[in-house]
Amino acid sequence: MTRRLRILALLAGLAVPALPPPAEAQTRGGSPTLDAIRARGALVCGTSPDLPGFAFLGERGEFSGLYIDFCKAVAAAVLGDAAKVRYVPTTYANRLTALQAGEIDILSSNTTWTMPREAALGLMFTGVLFYDGQGFLVSRKLGVASAKQLDGASVCVQPGTTTEKNLADYFRASGMRLNPVVIESVEEIRNALVAGRCDAFTVGTSTLAAFREGLGDRKEDYIVLPEIISKEPLGPVVRKGDERFFDVVRWTQNAMILAEEFGITSGNLASRMDDAQPDVQRLLGRSDDFGAMLGLNRQWAVDIIRQVGNLGEVWNRHVAPMGLPRGRNALYTEGGLQYAPPIR
């Protein structure tokens, strides 16, 4: 179909078959981030060091958690080796500037996807790895069962976060008086809460669960109130201007979701390699080379599943032991929000 006829058909509202892109267009397009990762032989991952279950630096100097395993999955896809990750501990104050400055390749931490961060800071969220919401943790001794009973309370909150604004908005809308206690360090907040300087601590429920777990033998002395006062979609962040790396990070998560949907795990991967299901064959690189479109090898998803596992495996490894229900973070087939587009 000539260009003129195509335009006329479009104006007439007729269906027009898509023109296939030239073969070279499917694999072209450089990525300075991927080039840098391959040159240094490691992915540089900015993350938190103090969120048990999500991103935690242990006594032996090893990071673990949901966000850590995601960086491992990206490294497996790009370098074929999930161990080739260099972790950079970040704070709520410096995490976004570290990414903007190129000090890290990816930020995988408790970072909320908001419009200003994407529209004004030159950053892009590749997806939602954890659907969260802001809540409150209080001591049982306080004797409250609802956030509506916190009028005049001293509330610990971290600076430079969406939680700080959400807290002020919630108290203002509820007609309650607020005494914010602004502390950046989670350890200092823990000490302040135990010492009674704060009546409550507010942040996303994932962090509250990790924080409560960190209280050890005293965790039963504290409860999470039922109110959820915000939407906190948390996900990996990359710099704008490198669409190829953005695609790699986005489809790393999609591959982990699809693997769980298809029932493919790190344990049964070998037995599923000859699965006749077309969707499975495409995911595992048995038919067509979709990896080439991302600038990766044919079995990029196989490397992710074999070395890290599917999304459910990662959840069960790190988050489930804390007693946090999967809820909205389950697959869409289980009533959750995790849904991946097809590879085809």
CSV table of C-alpha atoms in Angstrom, one decimal:
chain,number,residue,atom,x,y,z
A,1,MET,CA,0.0,0.0,0.0
A,2,THR,CA,1.4,3.4,-1.0
A,3,ARG,CA,1.8,6.1,1.6
A,4,ARG,CA,-0.9,8.2,-0.1
A,5,LEU,CA,-3.4,5.3,-0.1
A,6,ARG,CA,-2.5,4.5,3.5
A,7,ILE,CA,-3.2,8.1,4.6
A,8,LEU,CA,-6.5,8.1,2.7
A,9,ALA,CA,-7.5,4.8,4.3
A,10,LEU,CA,-6.7,6.2,7.8
A,11,LEU,CA,-8.8,9.3,7.1
A,12,ALA,CA,-11.6,7.1,6.0
A,13,GLY,CA,-11.4,5.1,9.3
A,14,LEU,CA,-10.4,1.9,7.5
A,15,ALA,CA,-8.3,-0.8,9.2
A,16,VAL,CA,-4.8,-0.7,7.9
A,17,PRO,CA,-2.4,-3.6,8.3
A,18,ALA,CA,0.7,-2.6,10.3
A,19,LEU,CA,3.9,-2.3,8.2
A,20,PRO,CA,6.6,-4.6,9.6
A,21,PRO,CA,9.7,-2.7,10.7
A,22,PRO,CA,12.9,-3.5,8.9
A,23,ALA,CA,14.9,-6.3,10.5
A,24,GLU,CA,17.7,-3.9,11.6
A,25,ALA,CA,15.2,-1.6,13.4
A,26,GLN,CA,14.3,-4.5,15.7
A,27,THR,CA,17.7,-4.7,17.2
A,28,ARG,CA,19.2,-1.2,16.7
A,29,GLY,CA,19.5,1.5,19.3
A,30,GLY,CA,22.4,1.9,21.7
A,31,SER,CA,22.3,2.1,25.4
A,32,PRO,CA,24.9,4.0,27.3
A,33,THR,CA,23.8,2.4,30.6
A,34,LEU,CA,24.0,-1.1,29.2
A,35,ASP,CA,27.4,-0.3,27.7
A,36,ALA,CA,28.7,1.0,31.0
A,37,ILE,CA,27.3,-2.1,32.9
A,38,ARG,CA,29.0,-4.5,30.4
A,39,ALA,CA,32.3,-2.5,30.5
A,40,ARG,CA,32.6,-2.6,34.3
A,41,GLY,CA,31.1,-6.1,34.5
A,42,ALA,CA,28.6,-5.2,37.1
A,43,LEU,CA,25.2,-3.5,37.6
A,44,VAL,CA,25.3,-0.6,40.1
A,45,CYS,CA,22.2,-0.8,42.2
A,46,GLY,CA,21.1,1.9,44.6
A,47,THR,CA,19.0,0.6,47.5
A,48,SER,CA,18.2,0.9,51.1
A,49,PRO,CA,20.2,-1.0,53.8
A,50,ASP,CA,17.7,-1.1,56.6
A,51,LEU,CA,14.4,-2.6,55.3
A,52,PRO,CA,14.2,-6.3,56.3
A,53,GLY,CA,12.4,-8.4,53.7
A,54,PHE,CA,12.9,-5.7,51.0
A,55,ALA,CA,16.5,-4.3,51.1
A,56,PHE,CA,18.6,-5.2,54.1
A,57,LEU,CA,22.4,-5.2,54.8
A,58,GLY,CA,23.2,-8.1,57.1
A,59,GLU,CA,25.9,-8.5,59.6
A,60,ARG,CA,28.1,-10.3,57.1
A,61,GLY,CA,27.9,-7.4,54.7
A,62,GLU,CA,25.4,-9.1,52.3
A,63,PHE,CA,22.3,-7.5,51.0
A,64,SER,CA,19.0,-9.4,50.8
A,65,GLY,CA,15.3,-8.7,50.1
A,66,LEU,CA,12.8,-8.2,47.3
A,67,TYR,CA,14.4,-5.1,45.9
A,68,ILE,CA,17.8,-6.8,46.0
A,69,ASP,CA,16.6,-9.8,44.1
A,70,PHE,CA,15.2,-7.6,41.5
A,71,CYS,CA,18.6,-6.0,40.9
A,72,LYS,CA,20.0,-9.6,40.7
A,73,ALA,CA,17.4,-10.4,38.1
A,74,VAL,CA,18.5,-7.4,35.9
A,75,ALA,CA,22.1,-8.5,36.2
A,76,ALA,CA,21.2,-12.0,35.2
A,77,ALA,CA,19.4,-10.6,32.1
A,78,VAL,CA,22.2,-8.3,31.1
A,79,LEU,CA,25.3,-10.1,32.2
A,80,GLY,CA,24.1,-13.7,32.5
A,81,ASP,CA,25.2,-13.6,36.2
A,82,ALA,CA,22.9,-12.5,39.1
A,83,ALA,CA,25.9,-12.1,41.3
A,84,LYS,CA,27.4,-9.3,39.3
A,85,VAL,CA,25.8,-6.5,41.2
A,86,ARG,CA,27.4,-3.6,43.1
A,87,TYR,CA,25.1,-2.3,45.8
A,88,VAL,CA,25.2,1.4,46.9
A,89,PRO,CA,23.3,2.2,50.1
A,90,THR,CA,21.2,5.3,49.6
A,91,THR,CA,19.0,7.4,51.9
A,92,TYR,CA,15.7,9.1,51.3
A,93,ALA,CA,17.5,12.4,50.8
A,94,ASN,CA,20.1,11.3,48.3
A,95,ARG,CA,18.6,8.4,46.3
A,96,LEU,CA,17.1,10.4,43.4
A,97,THR,CA,20.1,12.7,43.0
A,98,ALA,CA,22.4,9.7,43.0
A,99,LEU,CA,20.5,8.3,40.1
A,100,GLN,CA,20.3,11.6,38.3
A,101,ALA,CA,24.1,12.1,38.7
A,102,GLY,CA,24.8,8.6,37.2
A,103,GLU,CA,26.3,7.3,40.4
A,104,ILE,CA,24.0,4.3,40.1
A,105,ASP,CA,22.4,2.5,37.1
A,106,ILE,CA,19.1,1.8,38.8
A,107,LEU,CA,17.3,2.7,42.0
A,108,SER,CA,15.5,-0.4,43.6
A,109,SER,CA,14.1,0.7,46.9
A,110,ASN,CA,11.0,2.0,48.6
A,111,THR,CA,10.5,4.8,46.1
A,112,THR,CA,6.9,5.9,45.2
A,113,TRP,CA,6.0,6.5,41.6
A,114,THR,CA,4.7,10.1,41.5
A,115,MET,CA,4.1,12.6,38.6
A,116,PRO,CA,6.7,15.2,39.7
A,117,ARG,CA,9.5,12.6,40.0
A,118,GLU,CA,8.8,11.4,36.4
A,119,ALA,CA,7.8,14.7,34.8
A,120,ALA,CA,10.3,17.0,36.4
A,121,LEU,CA,13.3,15.0,37.6
A,122,GLY,CA,14.3,13.3,34.4
A,123,LEU,CA,13.5,9.8,35.8
A,124,MET,CA,11.2,6.9,34.8
A,125,PHE,CA,9.6,4.2,36.8
A,126,THR,CA,9.7,0.9,34.9
A,127,GLY,CA,6.7,-0.7,36.7
A,128,VAL,CA,5.2,-1.3,40.2
A,129,LEU,CA,7.2,-4.0,42.0
A,130,PHE,CA,5.2,-3.5,45.3
A,131,TYR,CA,1.8,-1.9,45.7
A,132,ASP,CA,1.9,-0.2,49.1
A,133,GLY,CA,0.0,2.3,51.1
A,134,GLN,CA,0.9,4.6,54.0
A,135,GLY,CA,-0.1,3.5,57.5
A,136,PHE,CA,0.7,4.0,61.2
A,137,LEU,CA,2.6,1.9,63.8
A,138,VAL,CA,1.8,2.7,67.4
A,139,SER,CA,2.7,1.2,70.8
A,140,ARG,CA,-0.1,-0.9,72.3
A,141,LYS,CA,0.4,1.2,75.5
A,142,LEU,CA,-1.0,4.2,73.6
A,143,GLY,CA,-4.4,2.5,73.7
A,144,VAL,CA,-5.6,3.6,70.3
A,145,ALA,CA,-7.3,1.4,67.7
A,146,SER,CA,-7.6,4.0,64.9
A,147,ALA,CA,-5.5,6.7,63.3
A,148,LYS,CA,-8.5,9.0,63.9
A,149,GLN,CA,-7.5,8.9,67.6
A,150,LEU,CA,-4.1,10.4,67.0
A,151,ASP,CA,-5.2,14.1,67.5
A,152,GLY,CA,-2.2,16.0,68.9
A,153,ALA,CA,0.1,13.0,68.6
A,154,SER,CA,3.8,13.1,68.0
A,155,VAL,CA,4.4,11.2,64.8
A,156,CYS,CA,7.8,10.2,63.5
A,157,VAL,CA,8.3,10.7,59.8
A,158,GLN,CA,11.2,10.7,57.4
A,159,PRO,CA,12.1,13.9,55.5
A,160,GLY,CA,12.2,14.2,51.7
A,161,THR,CA,9.5,11.5,51.3
A,162,THR,CA,5.9,11.5,50.0
A,163,THR,CA,4.9,10.3,53.5
A,164,GLU,CA,5.7,13.6,55.0
A,165,LYS,CA,3.2,15.4,52.8
A,166,ASN,CA,0.6,12.6,53.1
A,167,LEU,CA,0.8,12.9,56.8
A,168,ALA,CA,0.2,16.6,56.9
A,169,ASP,CA,-2.6,16.3,54.4
A,170,TYR,CA,-4.3,13.5,56.4
A,171,PHE,CA,-4.2,15.4,59.7
A,172,ARG,CA,-5.4,18.6,58.0
A,173,ALA,CA,-8.3,16.9,56.3
A,174,SER,CA,-9.2,15.1,59.5
A,175,GLY,CA,-9.2,18.3,61.5
A,176,MET,CA,-6.5,16.9,63.9
A,177,ARG,CA,-3.5,18.6,65.4
A,178,LEU,CA,-0.1,17.2,64.3
A,179,ASN,CA,3.3,17.2,66.1
A,180,PRO,CA,5.7,15.9,63.5
A,181,VAL,CA,9.1,14.5,64.6
A,182,VAL,CA,11.3,14.5,61.5
A,183,ILE,CA,14.1,11.9,61.6
A,184,GLU,CA,15.8,10.4,58.6
A,185,SER,CA,17.5,7.3,60.1
A,186,VAL,CA,15.3,4.3,60.6
A,187,GLU,CA,17.5,3.3,63.6
A,188,GLU,CA,17.0,6.7,65.2
A,189,ILE,CA,13.2,6.4,64.7
A,190,ARG,CA,13.3,3.0,66.3
A,191,ASN,CA,15.1,4.5,69.3
A,192,ALA,CA,12.7,7.5,69.4
A,193,LEU,CA,9.6,5.3,69.3
A,194,VAL,CA,10.9,2.9,72.0
A,195,ALA,CA,11.9,5.9,74.2
A,196,GLY,CA,8.5,7.5,73.8
A,197,ARG,CA,9.6,10.6,71.8
A,198,CYS,CA,7.1,9.5,69.2
A,199,ASP,CA,3.5,8.3,69.7
A,200,ALA,CA,3.5,6.8,66.2
A,201,PHE,CA,5.6,6.1,63.1
A,202,THR,CA,4.1,6.6,59.7
A,203,VAL,CA,5.4,5.2,56.4
A,204,GLY,CA,4.4,2.6,53.8
A,205,THR,CA,3.0,-0.7,55.3
A,206,SER,CA,5.9,-2.6,53.8
A,207,THR,CA,8.4,-0.5,55.7
A,208,LEU,CA,6.2,-0.7,58.8
A,209,ALA,CA,6.3,-4.5,58.6
A,210,ALA,CA,10.1,-4.4,58.2
A,211,PHE,CA,10.4,-1.9,61.0
A,212,ARG,CA,8.3,-4.0,63.4
A,213,GLU,CA,10.3,-7.1,62.5
A,214,GLY,CA,13.5,-5.2,63.4
A,215,LEU,CA,12.2,-4.6,66.9
A,216,GLY,CA,12.9,-8.3,67.7
A,217,ASP,CA,11.4,-9.5,71.0
A,218,ARG,CA,9.5,-6.2,71.4
A,219,LYS,CA,7.6,-6.3,68.1
A,220,GLU,CA,4.5,-7.7,69.8
A,221,ASP,CA,4.3,-4.4,71.8
A,222,TYR,CA,3.5,-2.5,68.7
A,223,ILE,CA,0.5,-2.7,66.2
A,224,VAL,CA,-0.2,-1.3,62.7
A,225,LEU,CA,-3.5,0.7,62.7
A,226,PRO,CA,-6.1,-0.3,60.1
A,227,GLU,CA,-6.1,3.0,58.1
A,228,ILE,CA,-4.3,3.2,54.8
A,229,ILE,CA,-4.0,6.9,53.9
A,230,SER,CA,-2.4,6.9,50.5
A,231,LYS,CA,-1.5,5.0,47.4
A,232,GLU,CA,2.2,4.1,47.3
A,233,PRO,CA,3.1,2.3,44.1
A,234,LEU,CA,6.8,1.4,44.6
A,235,GLY,CA,9.0,0.4,41.7
A,236,PRO,CA,12.5,0.5,40.1
A,237,VAL,CA,13.6,3.8,38.7
A,238,VAL,CA,16.0,4.6,35.8
A,239,ARG,CA,17.1,7.8,34.0
A,240,LYS,CA,15.2,9.1,31.1
A,241,GLY,CA,16.9,9.1,27.7
A,242,ASP,CA,18.0,5.5,27.7
A,243,GLU,CA,14.9,3.7,26.4
A,244,ARG,CA,16.8,0.5,25.7
A,245,PHE,CA,17.8,0.0,29.4
A,246,PHE,CA,14.3,1.1,30.4
A,247,ASP,CA,12.9,-1.8,28.3
A,248,VAL,CA,15.4,-4.3,29.8
A,249,VAL,CA,14.4,-3.4,33.4
A,250,ARG,CA,10.6,-3.3,32.6
A,251,TRP,CA,10.7,-6.7,30.8
A,252,THR,CA,12.8,-8.2,33.6
A,253,GLN,CA,9.9,-7.7,35.9
A,254,ASN,CA,7.4,-8.9,33.2
A,255,ALA,CA,9.4,-12.1,32.7
A,256,MET,CA,9.3,-12.8,36.5
A,257,ILE,CA,5.5,-12.2,36.5
A,258,LEU,CA,4.9,-14.4,33.4
A,259,ALA,CA,7.1,-17.2,34.9
A,260,GLU,CA,4.9,-17.2,38.0
A,261,GLU,CA,1.7,-17.1,35.9
A,262,PHE,CA,2.9,-20.1,33.8
A,263,GLY,CA,4.0,-22.0,36.9
A,264,ILE,CA,7.7,-21.9,35.9
A,265,THR,CA,10.1,-21.9,38.9
A,266,SER,CA,13.8,-22.1,39.4
A,267,GLY,CA,13.2,-25.7,40.6
A,268,ASN,CA,11.2,-27.0,37.6
A,269,LEU,CA,12.8,-24.8,34.9
A,270,ALA,CA,14.7,-27.7,33.3
A,271,SER,CA,11.6,-29.8,32.9
A,272,ARG,CA,9.7,-26.9,31.3
A,273,MET,CA,12.2,-26.1,28.6
A,274,ASP,CA,10.4,-28.4,26.1
A,275,ASP,CA,6.9,-27.2,27.1
A,276,ALA,CA,4.8,-27.0,23.9
A,277,GLN,CA,2.8,-24.0,25.0
A,278,PRO,CA,3.7,-21.2,22.6
A,279,ASP,CA,3.8,-18.5,25.4
A,280,VAL,CA,6.2,-20.6,27.4
A,281,GLN,CA,8.4,-21.3,24.3
A,282,ARG,CA,8.6,-17.5,23.6
A,283,LEU,CA,9.5,-16.7,27.2
A,284,LEU,CA,12.2,-19.3,27.4
A,285,GLY,CA,13.7,-18.4,24.0
A,286,ARG,CA,12.7,-21.7,22.4
A,287,SER,CA,10.9,-20.0,19.5
A,288,ASP,CA,11.9,-16.6,18.1
A,289,ASP,CA,14.7,-14.5,19.5
A,290,PHE,CA,12.9,-11.8,21.5
A,291,GLY,CA,16.0,-11.2,23.5
A,292,ALA,CA,17.6,-9.5,20.4
A,293,MET,CA,14.9,-6.8,20.6
A,294,LEU,CA,16.3,-5.9,24.0
A,295,GLY,CA,19.9,-6.3,23.1
A,296,LEU,CA,20.1,-9.4,25.2
A,297,ASN,CA,20.8,-13.0,24.5
A,298,ARG,CA,18.1,-15.5,23.5
A,299,GLN,CA,17.8,-17.0,27.0
A,300,TRP,CA,17.7,-13.9,29.0
A,301,ALA,CA,14.5,-14.9,30.8
A,302,VAL,CA,15.9,-18.4,31.5
A,303,ASP,CA,18.9,-16.8,33.2
A,304,ILE,CA,16.6,-14.7,35.4
A,305,ILE,CA,14.4,-17.7,36.4
A,306,ARG,CA,17.2,-20.1,37.0
A,307,GLN,CA,19.3,-17.7,39.1
A,308,VAL,CA,16.7,-15.6,40.9
A,309,GLY,CA,13.3,-17.2,40.4
A,310,ASN,CA,9.8,-16.0,39.5
A,311,LEU,CA,8.1,-13.1,41.4
A,312,GLY,CA,6.3,-15.5,43.7
A,313,GLU,CA,9.5,-17.2,44.7
A,314,VAL,CA,11.1,-13.9,45.5
A,315,TRP,CA,8.1,-12.9,47.6
A,316,ASN,CA,8.0,-16.2,49.5
A,317,ARG,CA,11.8,-16.0,50.1
A,318,HIS,CA,11.8,-12.5,51.7
A,319,VAL,CA,8.4,-11.0,52.4
A,320,ALA,CA,6.1,-13.9,53.4
A,321,PRO,CA,8.2,-14.8,56.4
A,322,MET,CA,7.4,-11.4,57.9
A,323,GLY,CA,3.7,-12.3,57.9
A,324,LEU,CA,2.8,-9.6,55.3
A,325,PRO,CA,-0.1,-10.8,53.2
A,326,ARG,CA,0.4,-10.7,49.5
A,327,GLY,CA,-2.9,-9.0,48.8
A,328,ARG,CA,-2.7,-6.5,45.9
A,329,ASN,CA,0.7,-7.8,45.1
A,330,ALA,CA,-0.6,-11.2,44.0
A,331,LEU,CA,-1.0,-12.1,40.3
A,332,TYR,CA,-4.2,-10.8,38.6
A,333,THR,CA,-5.3,-14.5,38.4
A,334,GLU,CA,-5.3,-14.5,42.2
A,335,GLY,CA,-7.2,-11.2,42.7
A,336,GLY,CA,-4.0,-9.1,42.8
A,337,LEU,CA,-2.6,-6.3,40.5
A,338,GLN,CA,0.5,-8.0,39.1
A,339,TYR,CA,-0.1,-8.4,35.4
A,340,ALA,CA,2.4,-8.6,32.6
A,341,PRO,CA,1.8,-8.0,28.9
A,342,PRO,CA,2.5,-11.0,26.6
A,343,ILE,CA,5.8,-11.7,24.8
A,344,ARG,CA,4.7,-12.2,21.2
